[in-house]
Amino acid sequence: MLLTRSFYKLDTEEVACGLLGCCLCHETEEGLVSGIIVETEAYLSRNDPACHASRGMTRRNATMFGPPGHAYIYFIYGNHYCFNIVTGPKGLGEAVLIRAVEPVSGLDLMYYRRGKVESITDLTSGPGKLCQAFAIDKKLDGHDLRNKPLFICGKSTVGDRQIVVTPRIGISSAKDKKLRFIISGNKYLSRRESVG
DNA sequence: GTTAAGATCTGCT
DNA sequence: GCAGATCTTAACG
């Protein structure tokens, strides 16, 4: 059950929330890896200085202004990629950052790609980490997530889980906005839940 | 052409 | 808990 374009076109905060529990899959020559999304952040076009699109379209963020359901991937801090999903109608410039997933299949491949990790909870518990484990890089920028090799399936065997909203992480502006969505208590979150 | 800042991770204290 | 790694992007001259 692939997620449809009409889903990605919804309000960005709705998509960020709705993506929790969905399954991210990536097929490569090395094999298939997949994981359940457990942590997301919404980046809005209006009144959100932390969003790359807040100052208009540039070469880097052009993908954010494209059709919803495409991957927006950028390189940060010289070492890491961040994986986003474009949301809202085309031209709006909003996206959802995938911050953490719970590994499901392809664990050996994830360990191999990540190199030295001591715990399974270090495989994909952060934006840079999951991109490395999933072999996501700039070649996939603009990729339509309804197609292989990188795609997202809807909720399957996931039961009811409690979703919590908190302030975003790792940004210096607009910290007060509660646009981070997590599955409460999940051990693969990028950081521990703090009491709001 | 040059420079400052960044949606992070890791290792050391 | 804190600083360093490391390089792309964007703003400025």
Short mmCIF file of C-alpha atoms (C1' of nucleotides) in Angstrom, two decimals:
data_model
loop_
_atom_site.label_atom_id
_atom_site.label_comp_id
_atom_site.label_asym_id
_atom_site.label_seq_id
_atom_site.Cartn_x
_atom_site.Cartn_y
_atom_site.Cartn_z
CA MET A 1 0.00 0.00 0.00
CA LEU A 2 2.00 2.95 -1.25
CA LEU A 3 1.10 6.38 0.05
CA THR A 4 -0.69 8.45 -2.59
CA ARG A 5 -0.03 11.94 -3.86
CA SER A 6 -3.27 13.13 -2.30
CA PHE A 7 -1.87 12.17 1.11
CA TYR A 8 1.35 14.14 0.62
CA LYS A 9 -0.68 17.10 -0.59
CA LEU A 10 -2.42 17.47 2.76
CA ASP A 11 -1.46 20.06 5.35
CA THR A 12 2.23 19.63 6.24
CA GLU A 13 1.59 19.05 9.93
CA GLU A 14 -1.01 16.40 9.07
CA VAL A 15 1.47 14.62 6.81
CA ALA A 16 4.21 14.78 9.46
CA CYS A 17 1.84 13.19 11.93
CA GLY A 18 0.42 10.68 9.44
CA LEU A 19 3.86 9.46 8.40
CA LEU A 20 4.50 8.09 11.88
CA GLY A 21 4.13 4.32 11.71
CA CYS A 22 4.61 4.20 7.95
CA CYS A 23 7.34 2.11 6.35
CA LEU A 24 10.30 3.62 4.49
CA CYS A 25 11.91 1.20 1.98
CA HIS A 26 14.99 1.45 -0.22
CA GLU A 27 15.98 -1.16 -2.81
CA THR A 28 19.57 -1.18 -4.08
CA GLU A 29 21.91 -3.67 -5.69
CA GLU A 30 23.14 -4.47 -2.20
CA GLY A 31 19.67 -5.42 -1.01
CA LEU A 32 16.51 -4.06 0.57
CA VAL A 33 16.40 -2.04 3.77
CA SER A 34 13.23 -0.84 5.47
CA GLY A 35 12.10 0.79 8.69
CA ILE A 36 9.12 2.27 10.49
CA ILE A 37 9.09 6.06 10.72
CA VAL A 38 9.01 7.08 14.38
CA GLU A 39 10.08 10.75 14.34
CA THR A 40 9.34 13.63 11.95
CA GLU A 41 9.49 17.43 11.85
CA ALA A 42 7.39 19.85 9.83
CA TYR A 43 8.97 22.83 8.04
CA LEU A 44 6.49 25.47 6.93
CA SER A 45 6.75 28.12 4.25
CA ARG A 46 5.11 30.90 6.20
CA ASN A 47 6.32 32.40 9.45
CA ASP A 48 9.04 29.78 9.83
CA PRO A 49 12.60 31.17 9.55
CA ALA A 50 14.07 27.72 10.19
CA CYS A 51 12.65 26.45 6.90
CA HIS A 52 14.99 26.52 3.90
CA ALA A 53 12.15 27.81 1.75
CA SER A 54 11.39 30.78 4.01
CA ARG A 55 13.58 33.10 1.96
CA GLY A 56 12.31 32.08 -1.45
CA MET A 57 13.47 29.53 -3.95
CA THR A 58 17.18 28.88 -4.38
CA ARG A 59 19.19 26.26 -6.20
CA ARG A 60 19.31 24.03 -3.13
CA ASN A 61 15.67 24.10 -2.09
CA ALA A 62 14.04 24.11 -5.53
CA THR A 63 12.78 20.58 -4.90
CA MET A 64 10.72 21.85 -1.97
CA PHE A 65 8.66 23.91 -4.39
CA GLY A 66 7.98 20.94 -6.66
CA PRO A 67 5.13 18.43 -6.50
CA PRO A 68 4.33 16.74 -3.18
CA GLY A 69 5.55 13.24 -2.42
CA HIS A 70 9.04 13.83 -3.79
CA ALA A 71 12.26 13.50 -1.82
CA TYR A 72 14.15 16.67 -0.82
CA ILE A 73 17.69 15.73 0.16
CA TYR A 74 20.49 18.09 1.11
CA PHE A 75 24.01 17.88 2.54
CA ILE A 76 24.76 19.49 5.88
CA TYR A 77 27.79 20.06 8.14
CA GLY A 78 30.14 18.53 5.60
CA ASN A 79 29.27 15.01 6.72
CA HIS A 80 25.60 14.28 6.60
CA TYR A 81 22.53 14.13 4.42
CA CYS A 82 19.02 14.98 5.58
CA PHE A 83 15.98 13.33 4.02
CA ASN A 84 12.73 15.31 3.62
CA ILE A 85 9.42 14.72 1.91
CA VAL A 86 7.82 17.58 -0.01
CA THR A 87 4.28 18.31 1.18
CA GLY A 88 1.36 20.56 0.33
CA PRO A 89 0.39 21.76 -3.12
CA LYS A 90 3.09 22.34 -5.72
CA GLY A 91 4.81 25.68 -5.31
CA LEU A 92 4.17 26.10 -1.58
CA GLY A 93 7.64 25.13 -0.37
CA GLU A 94 6.93 22.98 2.67
CA ALA A 95 8.40 19.64 3.69
CA VAL A 96 8.63 17.02 6.43
CA LEU A 97 12.05 16.00 7.76
CA ILE A 98 12.41 12.30 8.61
CA ARG A 99 14.48 12.29 11.80
CA ALA A 100 14.40 8.65 12.88
CA VAL A 101 13.12 5.21 11.89
CA GLU A 102 12.86 1.84 13.60
CA PRO A 103 14.87 -0.77 11.63
CA VAL A 104 12.73 -3.60 10.20
CA SER A 105 14.65 -5.43 7.48
CA GLY A 106 18.14 -5.30 6.00
CA LEU A 107 19.76 -4.95 9.42
CA ASP A 108 23.07 -6.48 8.28
CA LEU A 109 23.28 -4.00 5.42
CA MET A 110 22.58 -1.11 7.79
CA TYR A 111 25.37 -2.17 10.14
CA TYR A 112 27.72 -2.54 7.18
CA ARG A 113 26.93 0.94 5.85
CA ARG A 114 27.05 2.63 9.25
CA GLY A 115 30.41 1.13 10.16
CA LYS A 116 31.14 1.23 13.84
CA VAL A 117 27.96 1.20 15.89
CA GLU A 118 27.60 -0.42 19.28
CA SER A 119 23.84 -0.65 19.51
CA ILE A 120 20.93 -1.26 17.18
CA THR A 121 19.50 1.97 18.52
CA ASP A 122 22.40 3.84 16.89
CA LEU A 123 21.62 2.60 13.38
CA THR A 124 18.90 5.05 12.36
CA SER A 125 18.22 7.29 15.38
CA GLY A 126 18.93 10.61 13.68
CA PRO A 127 18.61 12.35 10.29
CA GLY A 128 22.23 11.78 9.26
CA LYS A 129 22.33 8.26 10.62
CA LEU A 130 19.27 6.99 8.81
CA CYS A 131 20.45 8.47 5.51
CA GLN A 132 23.72 6.57 5.88
CA ALA A 133 21.99 3.32 6.86
CA PHE A 134 19.53 3.66 3.97
CA ALA A 135 22.16 4.83 1.47
CA ILE A 136 20.19 7.98 0.78
CA ASP A 137 22.19 10.71 -0.95
CA LYS A 138 21.77 13.62 -3.32
CA LYS A 139 21.20 11.34 -6.31
CA LEU A 140 17.73 10.71 -4.88
CA ASP A 141 16.89 14.40 -4.54
CA GLY A 142 13.64 14.98 -6.43
CA HIS A 143 12.78 11.27 -6.55
CA ASP A 144 9.05 10.44 -6.58
CA LEU A 145 8.45 8.38 -3.45
CA ARG A 146 5.64 6.43 -5.11
CA ASN A 147 8.25 4.67 -7.27
CA LYS A 148 11.18 2.34 -6.68
CA PRO A 149 13.86 2.24 -5.53
CA LEU A 150 12.89 4.56 -2.65
CA PHE A 151 9.27 4.46 -1.51
CA ILE A 152 6.98 4.69 1.51
CA CYS A 153 4.19 2.29 2.42
CA GLY A 154 1.26 3.10 4.67
CA LYS A 155 0.61 1.78 8.15
CA SER A 156 0.40 -2.01 8.15
CA THR A 157 0.71 -4.05 11.31
CA VAL A 158 1.30 -1.03 13.45
CA GLY A 159 -1.18 -0.87 16.27
CA ASP A 160 -2.31 2.19 18.11
CA ARG A 161 0.62 4.15 19.40
CA GLN A 162 0.67 7.41 21.26
CA ILE A 163 1.83 10.37 19.23
CA VAL A 164 3.39 13.34 21.02
CA VAL A 165 4.19 16.82 19.68
CA THR A 166 7.32 18.65 20.89
CA PRO A 167 9.53 21.57 19.82
CA ARG A 168 11.94 20.91 16.97
CA ILE A 169 15.57 19.93 17.51
CA GLY A 170 18.93 21.15 16.25
CA ILE A 171 17.84 24.52 14.90
CA SER A 172 18.68 27.99 16.18
CA SER A 173 15.53 29.80 15.12
CA ALA A 174 11.83 29.20 15.69
CA LYS A 175 12.61 26.81 18.51
CA ASP A 176 9.33 27.54 20.20
CA LYS A 177 7.24 26.03 17.45
CA LYS A 178 5.88 22.59 18.26
CA LEU A 179 6.36 20.91 14.92
CA ARG A 180 8.17 17.70 15.91
CA PHE A 181 6.07 14.53 15.93
CA ILE A 182 7.23 11.36 17.69
CA ILE A 183 5.88 7.97 18.67
CA SER A 184 6.03 8.24 22.43
CA GLY A 185 8.47 5.94 24.18
CA ASN A 186 9.96 4.43 21.03
CA LYS A 187 13.59 3.41 21.64
CA TYR A 188 14.77 4.56 18.20
CA LEU A 189 14.00 8.28 18.66
CA SER A 190 16.91 10.64 17.97
CA ARG A 191 16.71 11.97 21.50
CA ARG A 192 14.98 11.13 24.69
CA GLU A 193 11.58 12.60 25.24
CA SER A 194 11.69 15.54 27.55
CA VAL A 195 8.75 16.49 29.63
CA GLY A 196 7.14 19.48 27.99
"C1'" DG B 1 36.42 35.01 -5.40
"C1'" DT B 2 35.89 34.89 -0.44
"C1'" DT B 3 33.60 33.94 3.83
"C1'" DA B 4 30.34 32.60 7.48
"C1'" DA B 5 26.86 29.49 8.98
"C1'" DG B 6 24.48 25.18 9.09
"C1'" DA B 7 17.42 20.78 10.13
"C1'" DT B 8 24.61 16.51 12.65
"C1'" DC B 9 27.59 12.88 14.51
"C1'" DT B 10 31.41 11.23 17.05
"C1'" DG B 11 34.86 11.02 20.51
"C1'" DC B 12 36.76 12.67 24.57
"C1'" DT B 13 36.24 14.56 29.48
"C1'" DG C 1 28.48 17.99 28.46
"C1'" DC C 2 31.48 20.06 24.92
"C1'" DA C 3 34.33 20.89 20.92
"C1'" DG C 4 36.02 19.30 16.39
"C1'" DA C 5 35.35 17.39 11.84
"C1'" DT C 6 34.29 18.75 7.17
"C1'" DC C 7 32.01 20.80 2.83
"C1'" DT C 8 28.05 22.73 0.53
"C1'" DT C 9 25.26 26.60 0.12
"C1'" DA C 10 24.30 31.42 0.00
"C1'" DA C 11 25.41 36.16 0.75
"C1'" DC C 12 28.59 39.75 -0.18
"C1'" DG C 13 32.37 42.30 -2.75
#
